Amino acid sequence: MKLVRFLDGKKKKTGILEDNNITEINCSMVEAFNNTEQFSKQGRYNLNEVKLLPPLLPSKIVCVGLNYIDHARELNMELPDEPVIFIKPSTGVIGHLDPIIYPSSSKQVDYEVEIAVVISKKAHQVKKKDADDYIGGYTILNDVTARDLQNKDVQWTRAKSFNTFCPIGPCIQTQLDPSNQKISLKLNGEIKQDSNTKNMIFSAQELVKFISDIMTLNPGDIISTGTPPGVGPMNIGDIVEAEVEEIGVLKNIIK
Ligand code: MG
C-alpha cells in the first residue's frame, strides 16, 4: 500500500494512493501504518489535481555514510565493520516537486539517491529479529550534500543540513522487500546512479538495531540507508529524479 500526504485547499490530508487516485483516510500518517481498515475512507482525489506534501515530518533523520558494496569499491574504500552514521535536521525536509535551493556558500551540491526506512513506533534497543515490527514502510530520500563543504569540514553537519537538502517522498510504501529493489537516479533525464539494494552492506533491520541501541527512534523518524555509486553534482535549473522500483519517483528542481 502506498500512503501520501497532500493538500486539499489549505487542509493537510492523508490518503492511500492507487494508480493516479488518492482515497482520503481520517488519520495521521503514523496512525495509518498500523491498520488503515479502522479509519473511515472519505473523499477521492486525482493525484494530478493535488499538491503532495512530504509524507511525514520526522523528529530526526539518521543517515548511513557508506553502505553499498559497489559504492565502496568505486571509492577504493574498505568495507566498514559497523555503520558510520550522521543526522540531517528535520528543517531540511521538502517533498516531491519542491525546489532544492542551491546555497551561495557552496560550489558543489551533489545528489545521493537512498531508500529510507520509516519508523512506526517508539524504538529503543530493538533486536534485529524484531526490527520489522518497528518499520512502518519505506520512502525515497535524496541526501543532498554540499560536497566541497563536506570535504573541507571534519564534521559533516554543515554540508548535509541546508534547508531543502532532504527531499523525501513521493509516498510511503508499506509493503516492500528492502533487500531487493532497483534504485536509480536521473539528472536531466540521464541515468547517473543505477544499482540494487541487495548491494547494501548493512540491512534495514541491522540499521534499526544498531541505531536504536544508541538513541530512541520516535514514530515517523527516518533512517536513510546510504547511496549506491555514481554520486555527482547538480546545477541550478537541473531536474533530479530519484527512483526506487516499488516506491516511485521523487522529482525536484534545483533553484
Ligand atoms: Mg548519503
PDB file of C-alpha atoms and ligand atoms in Angstrom:
ATOM      1  CA  MET A   1       0.000   0.000   0.000  1.00  0.00           C
ATOM      2  CA  LYS A   2       1.234   3.497  -0.870  1.00  0.00           C
ATOM      3  CA  LEU A   3       0.429   6.274   1.612  1.00  0.00           C
ATOM      4  CA  VAL A   4       0.660  10.001   0.792  1.00  0.00           C
ATOM      5  CA  ARG A   5       0.083  13.341   2.485  1.00  0.00           C
ATOM      6  CA  PHE A   6      -1.402  16.060   0.337  1.00  0.00           C
ATOM      7  CA  LEU A   7      -3.012  19.483   0.343  1.00  0.00           C
ATOM      8  CA  ASP A   8      -6.724  19.927  -0.347  1.00  0.00           C
ATOM      9  CA  GLY A   9      -7.009  23.700  -0.482  1.00  0.00           C
ATOM     10  CA  LYS A  10      -5.291  24.613   2.771  1.00  0.00           C
ATOM     11  CA  LYS A  11      -6.105  21.329   4.537  1.00  0.00           C
ATOM     12  CA  LYS A  12      -3.379  18.715   5.016  1.00  0.00           C
ATOM     13  CA  LYS A  13      -4.720  15.220   4.466  1.00  0.00           C
ATOM     14  CA  THR A  14      -3.527  11.610   4.458  1.00  0.00           C
ATOM     15  CA  GLY A  15      -4.524   9.173   1.755  1.00  0.00           C
ATOM     16  CA  ILE A  16      -3.976   5.839   0.054  1.00  0.00           C
ATOM     17  CA  LEU A  17      -2.562   6.124  -3.465  1.00  0.00           C
ATOM     18  CA  GLU A  18      -3.713   3.618  -6.097  1.00  0.00           C
ATOM     19  CA  ASP A  19      -2.745   4.285  -9.699  1.00  0.00           C
ATOM     20  CA  ASN A  20      -3.500   8.013 -10.017  1.00  0.00           C
ATOM     21  CA  ASN A  21      -6.245   8.097  -7.391  1.00  0.00           C
ATOM     22  CA  ILE A  22      -5.969   9.094  -3.757  1.00  0.00           C
ATOM     23  CA  THR A  23      -8.548   7.903  -1.209  1.00  0.00           C
ATOM     24  CA  GLU A  24      -8.511  10.115   1.866  1.00  0.00           C
ATOM     25  CA  ILE A  25      -8.320   8.435   5.288  1.00  0.00           C
ATOM     26  CA  ASN A  26      -9.102  10.286   8.528  1.00  0.00           C
ATOM     27  CA  CYS A  27      -5.860   9.657  10.415  1.00  0.00           C
ATOM     28  CA  SER A  28      -2.233  10.731  10.558  1.00  0.00           C
ATOM     29  CA  MET A  29       0.494   9.017   8.559  1.00  0.00           C
ATOM     30  CA  VAL A  30       1.877   7.237  11.633  1.00  0.00           C
ATOM     31  CA  GLU A  31      -1.610   6.016  12.641  1.00  0.00           C
ATOM     32  CA  ALA A  32      -2.059   4.705   9.100  1.00  0.00           C
ATOM     33  CA  PHE A  33       0.963   2.383   9.453  1.00  0.00           C
ATOM     34  CA  ASN A  34      -0.940   0.190  11.852  1.00  0.00           C
ATOM     35  CA  ASN A  35      -4.263  -0.572  10.243  1.00  0.00           C
ATOM     36  CA  THR A  36      -5.978   1.621   7.675  1.00  0.00           C
ATOM     37  CA  GLU A  37      -9.141  -0.503   7.862  1.00  0.00           C
ATOM     38  CA  GLN A  38     -10.122   1.089  11.181  1.00  0.00           C
ATOM     39  CA  PHE A  39     -10.127   4.575   9.629  1.00  0.00           C
ATOM     40  CA  SER A  40     -13.057   5.803   7.603  1.00  0.00           C
ATOM     41  CA  LYS A  41     -12.437   6.426   3.945  1.00  0.00           C
ATOM     42  CA  GLN A  42     -13.591   9.778   2.685  1.00  0.00           C
ATOM     43  CA  GLY A  43     -13.104  11.804  -0.500  1.00  0.00           C
ATOM     44  CA  ARG A  44     -11.417  10.657  -3.700  1.00  0.00           C
ATOM     45  CA  TYR A  45      -8.858  12.861  -5.423  1.00  0.00           C
ATOM     46  CA  ASN A  46      -6.921  12.704  -8.646  1.00  0.00           C
ATOM     47  CA  LEU A  47      -3.169  12.692  -7.992  1.00  0.00           C
ATOM     48  CA  ASN A  48      -2.636  15.319 -10.678  1.00  0.00           C
ATOM     49  CA  GLU A  49      -5.043  17.770  -9.009  1.00  0.00           C
ATOM     50  CA  VAL A  50      -3.453  17.943  -5.544  1.00  0.00           C
ATOM     51  CA  LYS A  51      -0.082  19.031  -4.189  1.00  0.00           C
ATOM     52  CA  LEU A  52       1.816  16.217  -2.486  1.00  0.00           C
ATOM     53  CA  LEU A  53       3.449  17.079   0.860  1.00  0.00           C
ATOM     54  CA  PRO A  54       6.484  15.379   2.397  1.00  0.00           C
ATOM     55  CA  PRO A  55       4.905  12.080   3.550  1.00  0.00           C
ATOM     56  CA  LEU A  56       5.742  12.967   7.136  1.00  0.00           C
ATOM     57  CA  LEU A  57       7.770  15.356   9.291  1.00  0.00           C
ATOM     58  CA  PRO A  58      10.319  13.278  11.203  1.00  0.00           C
ATOM     59  CA  SER A  59      11.824  14.436  14.515  1.00  0.00           C
ATOM     60  CA  LYS A  60      15.188  13.300  13.117  1.00  0.00           C
ATOM     61  CA  ILE A  61      16.711  11.719  10.036  1.00  0.00           C
ATOM     62  CA  VAL A  62      19.563   9.305  10.763  1.00  0.00           C
ATOM     63  CA  CYS A  63      21.722   8.647   7.708  1.00  0.00           C
ATOM     64  CA  VAL A  64      24.315   5.977   6.952  1.00  0.00           C
ATOM     65  CA  GLY A  65      27.589   7.102   5.392  1.00  0.00           C
ATOM     66  CA  LEU A  66      28.889   4.216   3.264  1.00  0.00           C
ATOM     67  CA  ASN A  67      26.517   1.292   2.816  1.00  0.00           C
ATOM     68  CA  TYR A  68      26.805  -0.100  -0.725  1.00  0.00           C
ATOM     69  CA  ILE A  69      29.479  -2.629  -1.678  1.00  0.00           C
ATOM     70  CA  ASP A  70      29.640  -1.202  -5.219  1.00  0.00           C
ATOM     71  CA  HIS A  71      29.981   2.376  -3.890  1.00  0.00           C
ATOM     72  CA  ALA A  72      32.819   1.340  -1.525  1.00  0.00           C
ATOM     73  CA  ARG A  73      34.603  -0.309  -4.479  1.00  0.00           C
ATOM     74  CA  GLU A  74      34.105   2.821  -6.578  1.00  0.00           C
ATOM     75  CA  LEU A  75      35.764   4.888  -3.827  1.00  0.00           C
ATOM     76  CA  ASN A  76      38.502   2.249  -3.222  1.00  0.00           C
ATOM     77  CA  MET A  77      37.441   2.073   0.413  1.00  0.00           C
ATOM     78  CA  GLU A  78      37.436  -0.930   2.729  1.00  0.00           C
ATOM     79  CA  LEU A  79      34.024  -2.203   3.806  1.00  0.00           C
ATOM     80  CA  PRO A  80      33.113  -0.739   7.215  1.00  0.00           C
ATOM     81  CA  ASP A  81      32.692  -3.224  10.083  1.00  0.00           C
ATOM     82  CA  GLU A  82      29.934  -1.101  11.602  1.00  0.00           C
ATOM     83  CA  PRO A  83      27.748   1.670  10.149  1.00  0.00           C
ATOM     84  CA  VAL A  84      29.010   5.251  10.139  1.00  0.00           C
ATOM     85  CA  ILE A  85      26.016   7.456  10.915  1.00  0.00           C
ATOM     86  CA  PHE A  86      25.150  11.141  10.944  1.00  0.00           C
ATOM     87  CA  ILE A  87      21.959  13.191  11.339  1.00  0.00           C
ATOM     88  CA  LYS A  88      20.204  15.540   8.928  1.00  0.00           C
ATOM     89  CA  PRO A  89      17.924  18.107  10.583  1.00  0.00           C
ATOM     90  CA  SER A  90      14.159  17.901  10.128  1.00  0.00           C
ATOM     91  CA  THR A  91      14.227  21.511   8.855  1.00  0.00           C
ATOM     92  CA  GLY A  92      15.834  20.251   5.626  1.00  0.00           C
ATOM     93  CA  VAL A  93      12.772  18.197   4.656  1.00  0.00           C
ATOM     94  CA  ILE A  94      10.912  19.039   1.432  1.00  0.00           C
ATOM     95  CA  GLY A  95       8.529  16.995  -0.702  1.00  0.00           C
ATOM     96  CA  HIS A  96       8.048  15.815  -4.268  1.00  0.00           C
ATOM     97  CA  LEU A  97       8.306  18.689  -6.810  1.00  0.00           C
ATOM     98  CA  ASP A  98       9.561  21.175  -4.181  1.00  0.00           C
ATOM     99  CA  PRO A  99      12.700  23.147  -5.183  1.00  0.00           C
ATOM    100  CA  ILE A 100      16.163  22.362  -3.792  1.00  0.00           C
ATOM    101  CA  ILE A 101      17.769  25.750  -3.088  1.00  0.00           C
ATOM    102  CA  TYR A 102      21.446  25.948  -4.104  1.00  0.00           C
ATOM    103  CA  PRO A 103      23.271  27.719  -1.246  1.00  0.00           C
ATOM    104  CA  SER A 104      25.611  30.578  -2.144  1.00  0.00           C
ATOM    105  CA  SER A 105      28.301  29.228   0.220  1.00  0.00           C
ATOM    106  CA  SER A 106      28.806  26.031  -1.838  1.00  0.00           C
ATOM    107  CA  LYS A 107      30.244  25.425  -5.296  1.00  0.00           C
ATOM    108  CA  GLN A 108      29.380  21.718  -5.494  1.00  0.00           C
ATOM    109  CA  VAL A 109      25.985  20.355  -4.479  1.00  0.00           C
ATOM    110  CA  ASP A 110      25.602  16.593  -5.094  1.00  0.00           C
ATOM    111  CA  TYR A 111      22.620  14.221  -5.316  1.00  0.00           C
ATOM    112  CA  GLU A 112      22.525  10.869  -3.452  1.00  0.00           C
ATOM    113  CA  VAL A 113      19.524   8.587  -4.014  1.00  0.00           C
ATOM    114  CA  GLU A 114      18.712   6.454  -0.971  1.00  0.00           C
ATOM    115  CA  ILE A 115      15.969   4.151   0.289  1.00  0.00           C
ATOM    116  CA  ALA A 116      14.706   5.355   3.660  1.00  0.00           C
ATOM    117  CA  VAL A 117      13.180   3.332   6.488  1.00  0.00           C
ATOM    118  CA  VAL A 118      10.209   4.956   8.268  1.00  0.00           C
ATOM    119  CA  ILE A 119       9.793   4.080  11.951  1.00  0.00           C
ATOM    120  CA  SER A 120       6.228   3.235  13.036  1.00  0.00           C
ATOM    121  CA  LYS A 121       6.524   3.213  16.846  1.00  0.00           C
ATOM    122  CA  LYS A 122       8.942   4.220  19.569  1.00  0.00           C
ATOM    123  CA  ALA A 123      12.045   2.070  19.149  1.00  0.00           C
ATOM    124  CA  HIS A 124      14.796   1.612  21.721  1.00  0.00           C
ATOM    125  CA  GLN A 125      17.210  -1.336  21.836  1.00  0.00           C
ATOM    126  CA  VAL A 126      15.286  -3.285  19.210  1.00  0.00           C
ATOM    127  CA  LYS A 127      16.589  -6.737  18.293  1.00  0.00           C
ATOM    128  CA  LYS A 128      17.296  -7.362  14.610  1.00  0.00           C
ATOM    129  CA  LYS A 129      14.706 -10.170  14.525  1.00  0.00           C
ATOM    130  CA  ASP A 130      12.041  -7.742  15.821  1.00  0.00           C
ATOM    131  CA  ALA A 131      13.025  -4.781  13.616  1.00  0.00           C
ATOM    132  CA  ASP A 132      10.247  -5.259  11.051  1.00  0.00           C
ATOM    133  CA  ASP A 133       7.679  -4.661  13.834  1.00  0.00           C
ATOM    134  CA  TYR A 134       9.039  -1.109  14.134  1.00  0.00           C
ATOM    135  CA  ILE A 135       9.133  -0.311  10.404  1.00  0.00           C
ATOM    136  CA  GLY A 136       6.009   1.375   9.014  1.00  0.00           C
ATOM    137  CA  GLY A 137       7.269   1.494   5.452  1.00  0.00           C
ATOM    138  CA  TYR A 138       9.859   2.848   3.072  1.00  0.00           C
ATOM    139  CA  THR A 139      10.285   6.053   1.100  1.00  0.00           C
ATOM    140  CA  ILE A 140      12.881   7.670  -1.166  1.00  0.00           C
ATOM    141  CA  LEU A 141      15.336  10.245   0.203  1.00  0.00           C
ATOM    142  CA  ASN A 142      17.767  12.405  -1.756  1.00  0.00           C
ATOM    143  CA  ASP A 143      20.675  13.044   0.638  1.00  0.00           C
ATOM    144  CA  VAL A 144      21.639  16.372  -0.946  1.00  0.00           C
ATOM    145  CA  THR A 145      25.213  17.250   0.056  1.00  0.00           C
ATOM    146  CA  ALA A 146      27.445  20.326  -0.358  1.00  0.00           C
ATOM    147  CA  ARG A 147      30.429  18.159  -1.284  1.00  0.00           C
ATOM    148  CA  ASP A 148      33.025  20.941  -1.170  1.00  0.00           C
ATOM    149  CA  LEU A 149      31.973  21.830   2.377  1.00  0.00           C
ATOM    150  CA  GLN A 150      31.903  18.160   3.392  1.00  0.00           C
ATOM    151  CA  ASN A 151      35.493  17.768   2.187  1.00  0.00           C
ATOM    152  CA  LYS A 152      36.563  20.988   3.924  1.00  0.00           C
ATOM    153  CA  ASP A 153      34.894  20.411   7.312  1.00  0.00           C
ATOM    154  CA  VAL A 154      35.804  17.490   9.562  1.00  0.00           C
ATOM    155  CA  GLN A 155      32.170  17.270  10.694  1.00  0.00           C
ATOM    156  CA  TRP A 156      29.511  16.781   8.019  1.00  0.00           C
ATOM    157  CA  THR A 157      26.764  18.826   9.661  1.00  0.00           C
ATOM    158  CA  ARG A 158      27.099  21.966   7.538  1.00  0.00           C
ATOM    159  CA  ALA A 159      27.340  20.061   4.238  1.00  0.00           C
ATOM    160  CA  LYS A 160      24.250  17.949   4.907  1.00  0.00           C
ATOM    161  CA  SER A 161      21.968  20.402   6.695  1.00  0.00           C
ATOM    162  CA  PHE A 162      20.990  23.322   4.456  1.00  0.00           C
ATOM    163  CA  ASN A 163      17.265  23.997   4.185  1.00  0.00           C
ATOM    164  CA  THR A 164      15.753  21.904   1.333  1.00  0.00           C
ATOM    165  CA  PHE A 165      18.655  19.382   1.425  1.00  0.00           C
ATOM    166  CA  CYS A 166      16.358  16.494   2.430  1.00  0.00           C
ATOM    167  CA  PRO A 167      13.713  15.750  -0.231  1.00  0.00           C
ATOM    168  CA  ILE A 168      11.546  12.750   0.750  1.00  0.00           C
ATOM    169  CA  GLY A 169       8.624  11.060  -0.977  1.00  0.00           C
ATOM    170  CA  PRO A 170       6.580  10.865  -3.076  1.00  0.00           C
ATOM    171  CA  CYS A 171       4.836   8.242  -0.876  1.00  0.00           C
ATOM    172  CA  ILE A 172       5.490   5.669   1.827  1.00  0.00           C
ATOM    173  CA  GLN A 173       5.285   2.097   0.577  1.00  0.00           C
ATOM    174  CA  THR A 174       4.194  -0.128   3.479  1.00  0.00           C
ATOM    175  CA  GLN A 175       4.836  -3.495   1.812  1.00  0.00           C
ATOM    176  CA  LEU A 176       8.234  -3.825   0.251  1.00  0.00           C
ATOM    177  CA  ASP A 177      11.282  -6.112   0.396  1.00  0.00           C
ATOM    178  CA  PRO A 178      14.074  -3.602   1.132  1.00  0.00           C
ATOM    179  CA  SER A 179      16.776  -6.154   0.315  1.00  0.00           C
ATOM    180  CA  ASN A 180      15.962  -6.380  -3.398  1.00  0.00           C
ATOM    181  CA  GLN A 181      14.875  -3.110  -5.003  1.00  0.00           C
ATOM    182  CA  LYS A 182      16.190  -1.413  -8.105  1.00  0.00           C
ATOM    183  CA  ILE A 183      17.442   2.040  -7.069  1.00  0.00           C
ATOM    184  CA  SER A 184      18.421   4.724  -9.567  1.00  0.00           C
ATOM    185  CA  LEU A 185      18.738   8.449 -10.178  1.00  0.00           C
ATOM    186  CA  LYS A 186      18.372  10.554 -13.303  1.00  0.00           C
ATOM    187  CA  LEU A 187      19.725  14.069 -13.772  1.00  0.00           C
ATOM    188  CA  ASN A 188      18.011  15.922 -16.626  1.00  0.00           C
ATOM    189  CA  GLY A 189      16.772  12.540 -17.907  1.00  0.00           C
ATOM    190  CA  GLU A 190      20.211  10.884 -17.944  1.00  0.00           C
ATOM    191  CA  ILE A 191      20.817   7.897 -15.642  1.00  0.00           C
ATOM    192  CA  LYS A 192      23.579   8.703 -13.131  1.00  0.00           C
ATOM    193  CA  GLN A 193      23.046   6.103 -10.395  1.00  0.00           C
ATOM    194  CA  ASP A 194      21.798   2.577 -11.072  1.00  0.00           C
ATOM    195  CA  SER A 195      22.081  -0.241  -8.537  1.00  0.00           C
ATOM    196  CA  ASN A 196      20.074  -2.622  -6.381  1.00  0.00           C
ATOM    197  CA  THR A 197      19.550  -2.571  -2.614  1.00  0.00           C
ATOM    198  CA  LYS A 198      20.910  -6.141  -2.494  1.00  0.00           C
ATOM    199  CA  ASN A 199      24.335  -4.417  -2.641  1.00  0.00           C
ATOM    200  CA  MET A 200      23.739  -2.851   0.771  1.00  0.00           C
ATOM    201  CA  ILE A 201      26.339  -3.739   3.420  1.00  0.00           C
ATOM    202  CA  PHE A 202      24.014  -3.315   6.440  1.00  0.00           C
ATOM    203  CA  SER A 203      20.354  -4.291   6.001  1.00  0.00           C
ATOM    204  CA  ALA A 204      17.406  -2.131   7.068  1.00  0.00           C
ATOM    205  CA  GLN A 205      16.849  -4.449  10.045  1.00  0.00           C
ATOM    206  CA  GLU A 206      20.529  -4.299  11.110  1.00  0.00           C
ATOM    207  CA  LEU A 207      20.380  -0.495  10.945  1.00  0.00           C
ATOM    208  CA  VAL A 208      17.245  -0.349  13.148  1.00  0.00           C
ATOM    209  CA  LYS A 209      19.091  -2.488  15.704  1.00  0.00           C
ATOM    210  CA  PHE A 210      22.361  -0.522  15.513  1.00  0.00           C
ATOM    211  CA  ILE A 211      20.766   2.940  15.701  1.00  0.00           C
ATOM    212  CA  SER A 212      18.095   2.090  18.303  1.00  0.00           C
ATOM    213  CA  ASP A 213      20.888   0.782  20.570  1.00  0.00           C
ATOM    214  CA  ILE A 214      22.251   4.359  20.553  1.00  0.00           C
ATOM    215  CA  MET A 215      19.156   6.566  20.523  1.00  0.00           C
ATOM    216  CA  THR A 216      15.406   6.227  20.815  1.00  0.00           C
ATOM    217  CA  LEU A 217      13.717   6.414  17.427  1.00  0.00           C
ATOM    218  CA  ASN A 218      10.351   8.178  17.503  1.00  0.00           C
ATOM    219  CA  PRO A 219       7.340   7.257  15.365  1.00  0.00           C
ATOM    220  CA  GLY A 220       7.867   8.915  11.988  1.00  0.00           C
ATOM    221  CA  ASP A 221      11.663   9.107  12.300  1.00  0.00           C
ATOM    222  CA  ILE A 222      13.639   8.152   9.235  1.00  0.00           C
ATOM    223  CA  ILE A 223      16.754   6.043   8.690  1.00  0.00           C
ATOM    224  CA  SER A 224      18.331   6.729   5.309  1.00  0.00           C
ATOM    225  CA  THR A 225      20.341   3.709   4.264  1.00  0.00           C
ATOM    226  CA  GLY A 226      23.157   5.153   2.130  1.00  0.00           C
ATOM    227  CA  THR A 227      23.677   5.720  -1.569  1.00  0.00           C
ATOM    228  CA  PRO A 228      24.908   3.482  -4.427  1.00  0.00           C
ATOM    229  CA  PRO A 229      27.738   4.504  -6.837  1.00  0.00           C
ATOM    230  CA  GLY A 230      27.557   7.413  -9.246  1.00  0.00           C
ATOM    231  CA  VAL A 231      27.030  10.434  -6.996  1.00  0.00           C
ATOM    232  CA  GLY A 232      27.741  13.734  -8.706  1.00  0.00           C
ATOM    233  CA  PRO A 233      26.970  17.435  -8.906  1.00  0.00           C
ATOM    234  CA  MET A 234      23.768  19.296  -9.750  1.00  0.00           C
ATOM    235  CA  ASN A 235      23.440  22.829 -11.077  1.00  0.00           C
ATOM    236  CA  ILE A 236      20.755  25.477 -10.900  1.00  0.00           C
ATOM    237  CA  GLY A 237      17.945  24.576 -13.321  1.00  0.00           C
ATOM    238  CA  ASP A 238      18.658  20.830 -13.235  1.00  0.00           C
ATOM    239  CA  ILE A 239      15.862  18.298 -12.735  1.00  0.00           C
ATOM    240  CA  VAL A 240      16.729  15.410 -10.410  1.00  0.00           C
ATOM    241  CA  GLU A 241      14.618  12.229 -10.272  1.00  0.00           C
ATOM    242  CA  ALA A 242      15.329   9.629  -7.583  1.00  0.00           C
ATOM    243  CA  GLU A 243      13.637   6.273  -8.139  1.00  0.00           C
ATOM    244  CA  VAL A 244      13.089   3.082  -6.153  1.00  0.00           C
ATOM    245  CA  GLU A 245      11.332   0.323  -8.056  1.00  0.00           C
ATOM    246  CA  GLU A 246       8.291  -0.264  -5.863  1.00  0.00           C
ATOM    247  CA  ILE A 247       8.007   3.220  -4.341  1.00  0.00           C
ATOM    248  CA  GLY A 248       8.035   5.580  -7.311  1.00  0.00           C
ATOM    249  CA  VAL A 249       9.911   8.694  -8.458  1.00  0.00           C
ATOM    250  CA  LEU A 250      10.876  11.638  -6.244  1.00  0.00           C
ATOM    251  CA  LYS A 251      11.407  14.625  -8.526  1.00  0.00           C
ATOM    252  CA  ASN A 252      12.869  18.031  -7.613  1.00  0.00           C
ATOM    253  CA  ILE A 253      14.268  21.036  -9.447  1.00  0.00           C
ATOM    254  CA  ILE A 254      17.399  22.946  -8.382  1.00  0.00           C
ATOM    255  CA  LYS A 255      16.824  26.669  -7.833  1.00  0.00           C
TER     256      LYS A 255
HETATM  257 MG    MG B   1      24.077   9.688   1.791  1.00  0.00          MG
END
